[in-house]
PDB file of C-alpha atoms and ligand atoms in Angstrom:
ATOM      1  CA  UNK M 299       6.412   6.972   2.402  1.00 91.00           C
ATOM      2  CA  UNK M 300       5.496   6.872  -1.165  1.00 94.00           C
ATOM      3  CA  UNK M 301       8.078   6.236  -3.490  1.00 95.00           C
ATOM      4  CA  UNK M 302       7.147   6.371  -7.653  1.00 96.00           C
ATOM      5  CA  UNK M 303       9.090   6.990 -11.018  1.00 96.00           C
ATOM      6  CA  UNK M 304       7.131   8.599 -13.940  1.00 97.00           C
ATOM      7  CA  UNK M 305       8.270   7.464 -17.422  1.00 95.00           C
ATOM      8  CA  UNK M 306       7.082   8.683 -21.085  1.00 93.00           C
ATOM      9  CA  UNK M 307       8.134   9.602 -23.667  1.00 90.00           C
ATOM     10  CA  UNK M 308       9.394  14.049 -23.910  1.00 81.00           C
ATOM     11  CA  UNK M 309       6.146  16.240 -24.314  1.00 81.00           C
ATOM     12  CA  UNK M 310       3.800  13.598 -22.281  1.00 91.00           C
ATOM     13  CA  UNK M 311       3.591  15.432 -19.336  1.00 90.00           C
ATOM     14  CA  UNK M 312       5.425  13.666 -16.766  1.00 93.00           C
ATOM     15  CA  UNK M 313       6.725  17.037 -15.533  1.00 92.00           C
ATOM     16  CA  UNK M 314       3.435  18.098 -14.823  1.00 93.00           C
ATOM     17  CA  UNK M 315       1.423  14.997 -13.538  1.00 97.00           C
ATOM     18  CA  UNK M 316       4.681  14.502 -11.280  1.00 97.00           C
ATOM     19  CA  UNK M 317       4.159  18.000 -10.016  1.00 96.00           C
ATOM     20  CA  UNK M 318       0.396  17.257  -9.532  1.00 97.00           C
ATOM     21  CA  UNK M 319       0.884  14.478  -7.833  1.00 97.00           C
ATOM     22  CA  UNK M 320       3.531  15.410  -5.194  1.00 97.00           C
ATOM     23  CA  UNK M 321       1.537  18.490  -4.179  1.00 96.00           C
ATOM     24  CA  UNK M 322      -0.964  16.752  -2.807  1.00 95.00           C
ATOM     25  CA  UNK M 323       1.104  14.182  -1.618  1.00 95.00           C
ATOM     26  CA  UNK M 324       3.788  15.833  -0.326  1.00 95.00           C
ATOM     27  CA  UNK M 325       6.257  14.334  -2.494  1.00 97.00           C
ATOM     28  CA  UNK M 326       9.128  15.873  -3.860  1.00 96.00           C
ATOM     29  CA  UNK M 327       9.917  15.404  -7.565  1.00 96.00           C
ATOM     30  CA  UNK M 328      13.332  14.992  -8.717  1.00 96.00           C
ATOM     31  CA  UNK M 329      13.923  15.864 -12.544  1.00 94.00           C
ATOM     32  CA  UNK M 330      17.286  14.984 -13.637  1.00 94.00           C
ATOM     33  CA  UNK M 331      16.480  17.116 -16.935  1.00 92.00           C
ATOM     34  CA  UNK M 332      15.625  20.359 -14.968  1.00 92.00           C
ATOM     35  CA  UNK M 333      18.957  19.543 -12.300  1.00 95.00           C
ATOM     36  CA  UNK M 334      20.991  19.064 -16.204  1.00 96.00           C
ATOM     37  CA  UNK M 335      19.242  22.838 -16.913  1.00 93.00           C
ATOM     38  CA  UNK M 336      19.824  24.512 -13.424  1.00 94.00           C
ATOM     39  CA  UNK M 337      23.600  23.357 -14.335  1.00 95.00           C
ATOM     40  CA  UNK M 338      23.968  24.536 -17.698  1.00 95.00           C
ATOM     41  CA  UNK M 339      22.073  27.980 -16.565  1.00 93.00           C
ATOM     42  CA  UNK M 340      24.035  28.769 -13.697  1.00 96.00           C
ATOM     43  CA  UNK M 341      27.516  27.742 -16.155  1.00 96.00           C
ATOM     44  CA  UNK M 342      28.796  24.802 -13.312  1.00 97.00           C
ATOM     45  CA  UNK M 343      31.709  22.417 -14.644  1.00 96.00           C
ATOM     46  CA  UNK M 344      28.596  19.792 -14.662  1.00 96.00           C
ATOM     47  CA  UNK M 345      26.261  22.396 -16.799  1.00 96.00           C
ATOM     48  CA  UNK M 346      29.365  22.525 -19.563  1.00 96.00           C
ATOM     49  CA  UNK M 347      30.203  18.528 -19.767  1.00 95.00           C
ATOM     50  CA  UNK M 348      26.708  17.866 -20.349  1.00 96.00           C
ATOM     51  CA  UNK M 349      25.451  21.297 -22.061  1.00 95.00           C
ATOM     52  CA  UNK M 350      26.557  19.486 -25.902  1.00 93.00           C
ATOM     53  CA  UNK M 351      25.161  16.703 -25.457  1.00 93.00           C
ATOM     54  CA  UNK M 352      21.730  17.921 -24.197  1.00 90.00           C
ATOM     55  CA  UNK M 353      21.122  19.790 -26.953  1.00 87.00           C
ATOM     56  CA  UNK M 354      21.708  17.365 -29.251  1.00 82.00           C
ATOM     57  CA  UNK M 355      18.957  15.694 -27.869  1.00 75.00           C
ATOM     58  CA  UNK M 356      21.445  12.864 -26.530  1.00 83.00           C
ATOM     59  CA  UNK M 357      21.498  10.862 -23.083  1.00 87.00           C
ATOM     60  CA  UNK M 358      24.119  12.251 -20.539  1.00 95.00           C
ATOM     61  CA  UNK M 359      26.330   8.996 -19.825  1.00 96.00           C
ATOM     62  CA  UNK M 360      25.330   6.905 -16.850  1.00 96.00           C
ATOM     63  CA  UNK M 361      28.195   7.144 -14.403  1.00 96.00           C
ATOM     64  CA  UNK M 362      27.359  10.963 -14.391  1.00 96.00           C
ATOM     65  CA  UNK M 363      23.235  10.429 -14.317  1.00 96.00           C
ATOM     66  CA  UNK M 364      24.132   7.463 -11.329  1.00 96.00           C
ATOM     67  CA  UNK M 365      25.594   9.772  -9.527  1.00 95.00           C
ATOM     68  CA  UNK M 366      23.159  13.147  -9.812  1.00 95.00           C
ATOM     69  CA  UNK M 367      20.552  11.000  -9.034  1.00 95.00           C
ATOM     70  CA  UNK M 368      22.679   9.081  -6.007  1.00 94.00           C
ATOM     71  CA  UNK M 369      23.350  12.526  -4.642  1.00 94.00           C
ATOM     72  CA  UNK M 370      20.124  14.487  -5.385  1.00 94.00           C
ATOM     73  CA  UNK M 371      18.373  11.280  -3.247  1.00 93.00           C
ATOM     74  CA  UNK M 372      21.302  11.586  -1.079  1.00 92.00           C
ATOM     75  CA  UNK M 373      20.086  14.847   0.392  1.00 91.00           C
ATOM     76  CA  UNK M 374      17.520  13.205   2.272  1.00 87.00           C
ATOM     77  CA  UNK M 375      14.394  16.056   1.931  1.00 90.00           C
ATOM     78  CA  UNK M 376      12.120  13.845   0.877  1.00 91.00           C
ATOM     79  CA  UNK M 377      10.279  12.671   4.164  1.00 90.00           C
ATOM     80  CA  UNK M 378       6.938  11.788   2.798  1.00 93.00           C
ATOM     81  CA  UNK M 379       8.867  10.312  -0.475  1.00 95.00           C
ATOM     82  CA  UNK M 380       9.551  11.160  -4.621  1.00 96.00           C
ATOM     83  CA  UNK M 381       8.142  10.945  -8.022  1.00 97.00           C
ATOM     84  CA  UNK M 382      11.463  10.246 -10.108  1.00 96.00           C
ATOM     85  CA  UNK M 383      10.949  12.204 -13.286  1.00 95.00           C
ATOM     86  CA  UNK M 384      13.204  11.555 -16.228  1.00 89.00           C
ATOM     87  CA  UNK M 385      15.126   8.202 -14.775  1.00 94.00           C
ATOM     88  CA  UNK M 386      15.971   5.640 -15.311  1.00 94.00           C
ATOM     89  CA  UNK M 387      16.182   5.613 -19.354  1.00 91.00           C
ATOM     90  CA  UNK M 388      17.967   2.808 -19.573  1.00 92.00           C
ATOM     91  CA  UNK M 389      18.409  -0.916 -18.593  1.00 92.00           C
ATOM     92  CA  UNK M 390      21.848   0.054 -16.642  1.00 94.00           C
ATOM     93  CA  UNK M 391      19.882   2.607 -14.839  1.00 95.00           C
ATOM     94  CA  UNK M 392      17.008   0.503 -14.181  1.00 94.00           C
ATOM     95  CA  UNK M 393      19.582  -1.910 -12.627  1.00 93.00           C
ATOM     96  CA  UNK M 394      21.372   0.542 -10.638  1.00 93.00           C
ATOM     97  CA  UNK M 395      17.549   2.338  -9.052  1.00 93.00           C
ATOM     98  CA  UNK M 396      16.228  -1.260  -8.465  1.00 91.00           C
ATOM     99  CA  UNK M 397      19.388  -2.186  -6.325  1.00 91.00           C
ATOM    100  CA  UNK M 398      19.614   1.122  -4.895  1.00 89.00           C
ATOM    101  CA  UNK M 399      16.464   1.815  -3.856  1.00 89.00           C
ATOM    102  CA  UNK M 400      12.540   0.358  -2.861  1.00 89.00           C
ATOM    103  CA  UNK M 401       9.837   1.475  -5.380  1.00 92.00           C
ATOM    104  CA  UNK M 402       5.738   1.731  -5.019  1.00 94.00           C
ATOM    105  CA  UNK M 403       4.796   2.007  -8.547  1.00 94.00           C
ATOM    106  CA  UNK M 404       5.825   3.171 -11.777  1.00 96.00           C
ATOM    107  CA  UNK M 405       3.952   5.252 -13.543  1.00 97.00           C
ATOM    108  CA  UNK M 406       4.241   4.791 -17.480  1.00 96.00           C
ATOM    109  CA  UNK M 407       2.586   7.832 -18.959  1.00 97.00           C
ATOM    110  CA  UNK M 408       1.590   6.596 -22.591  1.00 96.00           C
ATOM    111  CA  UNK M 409       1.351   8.654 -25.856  1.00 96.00           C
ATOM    112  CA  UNK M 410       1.592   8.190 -29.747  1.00 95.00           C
ATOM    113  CA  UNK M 411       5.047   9.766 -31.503  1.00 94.00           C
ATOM    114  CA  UNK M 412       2.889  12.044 -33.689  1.00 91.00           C
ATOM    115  CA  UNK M 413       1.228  13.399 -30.784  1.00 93.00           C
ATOM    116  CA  UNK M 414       4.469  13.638 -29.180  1.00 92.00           C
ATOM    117  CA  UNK M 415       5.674  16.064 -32.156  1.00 92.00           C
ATOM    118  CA  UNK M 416       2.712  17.740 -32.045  1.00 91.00           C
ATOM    119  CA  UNK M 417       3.337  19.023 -28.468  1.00 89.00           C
ATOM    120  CA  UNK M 418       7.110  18.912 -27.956  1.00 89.00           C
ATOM    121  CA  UNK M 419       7.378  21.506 -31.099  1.00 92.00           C
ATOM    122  CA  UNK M 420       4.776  23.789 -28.875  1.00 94.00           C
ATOM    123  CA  UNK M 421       6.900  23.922 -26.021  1.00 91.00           C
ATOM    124  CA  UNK M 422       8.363  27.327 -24.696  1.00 94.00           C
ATOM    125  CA  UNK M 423      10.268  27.968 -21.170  1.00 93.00           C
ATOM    126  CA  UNK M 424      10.808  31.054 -19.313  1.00 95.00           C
ATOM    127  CA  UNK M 425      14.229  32.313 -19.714  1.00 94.00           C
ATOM    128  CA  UNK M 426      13.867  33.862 -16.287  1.00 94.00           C
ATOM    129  CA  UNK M 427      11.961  31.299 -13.813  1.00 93.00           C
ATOM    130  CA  UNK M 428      12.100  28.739 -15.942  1.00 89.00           C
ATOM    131  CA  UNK M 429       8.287  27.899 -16.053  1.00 92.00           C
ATOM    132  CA  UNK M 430       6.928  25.627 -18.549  1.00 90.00           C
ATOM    133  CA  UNK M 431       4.159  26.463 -21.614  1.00 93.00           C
ATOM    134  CA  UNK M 432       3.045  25.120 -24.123  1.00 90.00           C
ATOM    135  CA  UNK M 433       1.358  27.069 -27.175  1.00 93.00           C
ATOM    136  CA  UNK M 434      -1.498  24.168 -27.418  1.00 88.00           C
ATOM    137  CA  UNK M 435      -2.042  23.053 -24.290  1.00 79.00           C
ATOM    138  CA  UNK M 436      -0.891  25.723 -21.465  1.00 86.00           C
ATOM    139  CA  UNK M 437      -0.598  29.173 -23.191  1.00 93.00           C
ATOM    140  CA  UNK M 438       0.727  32.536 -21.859  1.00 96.00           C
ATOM    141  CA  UNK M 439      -1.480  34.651 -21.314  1.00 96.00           C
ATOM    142  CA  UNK M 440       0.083  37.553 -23.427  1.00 96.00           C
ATOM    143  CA  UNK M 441       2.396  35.836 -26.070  1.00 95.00           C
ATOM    144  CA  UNK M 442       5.764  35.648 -25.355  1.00 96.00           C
ATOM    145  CA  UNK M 443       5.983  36.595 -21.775  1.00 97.00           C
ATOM    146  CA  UNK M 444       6.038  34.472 -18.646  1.00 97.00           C
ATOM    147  CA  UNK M 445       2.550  34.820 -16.422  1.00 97.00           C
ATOM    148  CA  UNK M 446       4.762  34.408 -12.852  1.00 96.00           C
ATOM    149  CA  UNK M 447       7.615  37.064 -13.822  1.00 97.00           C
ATOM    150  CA  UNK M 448       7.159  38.475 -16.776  1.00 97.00           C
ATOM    151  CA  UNK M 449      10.422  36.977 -18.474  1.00 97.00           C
ATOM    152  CA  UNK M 450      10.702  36.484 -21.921  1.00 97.00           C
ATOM    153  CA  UNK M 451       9.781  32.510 -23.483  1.00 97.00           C
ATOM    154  CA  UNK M 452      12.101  30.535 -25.368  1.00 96.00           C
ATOM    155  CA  UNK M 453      12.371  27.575 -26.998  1.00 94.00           C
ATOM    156  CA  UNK M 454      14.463  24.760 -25.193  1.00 86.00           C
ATOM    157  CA  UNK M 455      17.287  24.226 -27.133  1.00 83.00           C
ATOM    158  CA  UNK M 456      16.795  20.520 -27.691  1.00 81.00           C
ATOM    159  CA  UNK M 457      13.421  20.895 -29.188  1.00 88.00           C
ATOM    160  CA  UNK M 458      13.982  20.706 -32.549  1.00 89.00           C
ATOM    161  CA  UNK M 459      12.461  18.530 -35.062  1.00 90.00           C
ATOM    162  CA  UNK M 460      16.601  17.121 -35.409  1.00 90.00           C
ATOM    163  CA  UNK M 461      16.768  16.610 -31.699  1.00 87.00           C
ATOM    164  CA  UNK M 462      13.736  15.210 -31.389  1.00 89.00           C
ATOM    165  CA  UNK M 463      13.352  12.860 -33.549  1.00 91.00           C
ATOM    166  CA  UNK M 464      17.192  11.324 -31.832  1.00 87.00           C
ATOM    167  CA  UNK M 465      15.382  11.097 -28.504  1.00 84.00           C
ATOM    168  CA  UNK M 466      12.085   9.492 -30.093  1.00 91.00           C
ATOM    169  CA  UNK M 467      14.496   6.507 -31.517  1.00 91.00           C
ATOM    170  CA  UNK M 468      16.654   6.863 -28.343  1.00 84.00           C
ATOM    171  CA  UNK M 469      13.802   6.500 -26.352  1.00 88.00           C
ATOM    172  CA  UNK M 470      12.509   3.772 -28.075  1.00 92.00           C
ATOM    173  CA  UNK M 471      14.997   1.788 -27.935  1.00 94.00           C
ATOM    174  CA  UNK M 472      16.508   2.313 -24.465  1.00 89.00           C
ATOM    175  CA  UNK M 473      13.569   2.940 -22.649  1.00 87.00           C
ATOM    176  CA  UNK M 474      11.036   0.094 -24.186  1.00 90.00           C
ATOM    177  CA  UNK M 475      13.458  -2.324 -22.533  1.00 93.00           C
ATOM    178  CA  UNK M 476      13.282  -0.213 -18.978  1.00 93.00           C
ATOM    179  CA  UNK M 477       9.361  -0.573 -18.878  1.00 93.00           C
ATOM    180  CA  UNK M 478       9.824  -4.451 -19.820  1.00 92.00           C
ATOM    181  CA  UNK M 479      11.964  -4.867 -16.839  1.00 92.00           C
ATOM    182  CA  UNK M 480       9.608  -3.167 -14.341  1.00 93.00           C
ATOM    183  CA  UNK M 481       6.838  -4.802 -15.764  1.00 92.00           C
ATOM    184  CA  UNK M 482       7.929  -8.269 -14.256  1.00 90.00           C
ATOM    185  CA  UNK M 483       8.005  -6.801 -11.106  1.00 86.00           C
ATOM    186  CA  UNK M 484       4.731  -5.124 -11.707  1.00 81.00           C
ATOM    187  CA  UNK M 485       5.324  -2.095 -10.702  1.00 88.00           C
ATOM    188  CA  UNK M 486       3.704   0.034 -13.686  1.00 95.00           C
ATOM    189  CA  UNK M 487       0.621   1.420 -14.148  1.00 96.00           C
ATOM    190  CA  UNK M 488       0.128   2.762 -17.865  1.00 96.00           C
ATOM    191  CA  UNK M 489      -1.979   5.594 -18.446  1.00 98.00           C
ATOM    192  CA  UNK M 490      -3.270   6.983 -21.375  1.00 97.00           C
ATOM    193  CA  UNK M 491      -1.395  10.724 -21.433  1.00 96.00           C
ATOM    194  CA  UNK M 492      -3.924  12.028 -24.634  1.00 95.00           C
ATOM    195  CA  UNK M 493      -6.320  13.573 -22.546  1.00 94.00           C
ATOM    196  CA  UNK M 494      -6.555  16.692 -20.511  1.00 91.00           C
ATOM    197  CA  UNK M 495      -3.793  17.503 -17.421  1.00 92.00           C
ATOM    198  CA  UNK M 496      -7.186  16.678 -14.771  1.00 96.00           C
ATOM    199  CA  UNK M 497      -7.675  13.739 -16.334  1.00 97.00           C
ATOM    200  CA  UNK M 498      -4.883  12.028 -16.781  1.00 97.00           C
ATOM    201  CA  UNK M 499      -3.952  13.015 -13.131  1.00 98.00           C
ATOM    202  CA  UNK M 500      -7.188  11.562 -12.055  1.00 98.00           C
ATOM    203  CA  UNK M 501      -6.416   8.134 -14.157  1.00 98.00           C
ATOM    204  CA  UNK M 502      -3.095   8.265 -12.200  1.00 98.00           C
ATOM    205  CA  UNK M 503      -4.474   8.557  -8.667  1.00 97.00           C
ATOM    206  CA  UNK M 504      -7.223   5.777  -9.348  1.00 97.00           C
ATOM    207  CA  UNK M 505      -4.275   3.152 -10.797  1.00 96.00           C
ATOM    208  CA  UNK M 506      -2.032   3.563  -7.898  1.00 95.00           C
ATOM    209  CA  UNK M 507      -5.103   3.067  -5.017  1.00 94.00           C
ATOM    210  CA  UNK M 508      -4.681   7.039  -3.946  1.00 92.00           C
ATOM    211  CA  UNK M 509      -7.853   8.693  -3.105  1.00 78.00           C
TER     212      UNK M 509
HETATM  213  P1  LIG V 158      14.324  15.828 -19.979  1.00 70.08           P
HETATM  214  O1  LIG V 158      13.981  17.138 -19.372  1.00 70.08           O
HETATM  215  O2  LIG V 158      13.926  14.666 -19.101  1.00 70.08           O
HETATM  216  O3  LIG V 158      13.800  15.696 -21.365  1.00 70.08           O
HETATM  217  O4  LIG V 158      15.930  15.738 -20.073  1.00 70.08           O
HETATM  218  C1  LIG V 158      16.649  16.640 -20.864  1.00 70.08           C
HETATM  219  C2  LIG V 158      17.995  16.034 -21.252  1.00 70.08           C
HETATM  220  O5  LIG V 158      18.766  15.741 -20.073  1.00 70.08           O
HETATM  221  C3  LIG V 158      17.921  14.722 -22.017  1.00 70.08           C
HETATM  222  O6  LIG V 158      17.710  14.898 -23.403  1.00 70.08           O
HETATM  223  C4  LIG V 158      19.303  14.131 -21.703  1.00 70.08           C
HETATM  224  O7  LIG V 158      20.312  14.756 -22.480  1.00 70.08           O
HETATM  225  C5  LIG V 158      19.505  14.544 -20.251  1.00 70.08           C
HETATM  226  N1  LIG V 158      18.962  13.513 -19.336  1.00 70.08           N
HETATM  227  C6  LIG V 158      17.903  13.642 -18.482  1.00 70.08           C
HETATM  228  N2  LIG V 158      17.683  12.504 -17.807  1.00 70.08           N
HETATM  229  C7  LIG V 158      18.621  11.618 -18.251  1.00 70.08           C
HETATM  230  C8  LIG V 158      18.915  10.236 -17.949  1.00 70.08           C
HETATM  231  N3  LIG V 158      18.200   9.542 -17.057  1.00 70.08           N
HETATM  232  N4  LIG V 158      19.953   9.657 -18.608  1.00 70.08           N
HETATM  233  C9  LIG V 158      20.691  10.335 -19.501  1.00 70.08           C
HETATM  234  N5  LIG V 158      20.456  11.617 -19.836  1.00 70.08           N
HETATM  235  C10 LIG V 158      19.437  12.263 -19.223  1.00 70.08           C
END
């Protein structure tokens, strides 16, 4: 059983190098940005109290996150374990996973704000499937349109340069504090998220002992 949490900062890839990583792993990777999205896509009573605030580019309150994340674990389909992608963002959520559950590792994905503008701006997401690209690093193949359905690519509403630079200082200062307090357990490994998706997937594999 392998359990890990990926942090970073939006646009550093933790979506992806999670997904990497539980492939070949068998992990399952639980986002609580993409549960948020499934919510405010499919118009649930969760999906509207937290639709405002996402946009926005603000965090979602922690009783509510606590309890995604208690239930989405809850569920029990993770036999060979998770890569946590997207929690905790806080010190109170920090708290709450460390009581709550054992981690391996955490895996701090690292990555300079102006790079982090540079790529968040170049994100697009299937309006259909809900696929990721990104217009630097992961392109469409014909502009616009999704490779796996064909669905037309959007812009996530909280990636503006507004929103973004809100979760930047949010991030900076909730988060910061959340790597401090792993760190004296030493449970992170920090890898450097500039170069390619291979790479940095590589780096991640070699810092955690996983051949
Ligand atoms: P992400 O896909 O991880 O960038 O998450 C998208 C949005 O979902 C964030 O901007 C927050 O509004 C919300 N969210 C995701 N994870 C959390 C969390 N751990 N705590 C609070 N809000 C969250």
């Amino acid at each position: 059983m392998r359990k890990y949490v990926i942090v970073g900062v939006q646009g550093s890839g933790k979506g992806t190098q999670a997904t990497l990583l539980a492939e070949d792993f068998d992990l399952t990777v639980i986002s609580v940005g993409d549960i948020f999205r499934w919510q405010v896509q499919h118009h649930t009573k969760l999906g509207a109290q937290v639709r405002r605030i996402m946009a926005a580019g603000e965090l979602v309150g922690d009783d509510l996150v606590e309890r995604v994340v208690r239930e989405r674990l809850d569920q029990h389909d993770w036999n060979y374990g998770f890569v946590v992608d997207g929690f905790p963002r806080n010190r109170r959520q920090a708290e709450f996973f460390l009581e709550s559950y054992d981690i391996d590792g955490v895996i701090y994905l690292d990555l300079p704000d102006d790079e982090v503008r540079r790529r968040v701006l170049a994100r697009r997401l299937c309006s259909h499937c809900g696929m990721d690209y990104n217009l630097i690093l992961d392109r469409p193949e014909q502009e616009g349109r999704c490779d796996v359905c064909g669905g037309p690519l959007v812009t996530r509403e909280d990636d503006t340069e507004e929103a973004l630079a809100a979760r930047l200082r949010d991030y900076h200062a909730k988060t910061d504090p959340v790597l401090d307090l792993f760190r004296r357990k030493e449970y992170v490994v920090t890898v450097d998220a500039r170069p390619s998706k291979a790479e940095v997937q590589r780096a991640i594999r070699e810092q955690l002992g996983l051949v």
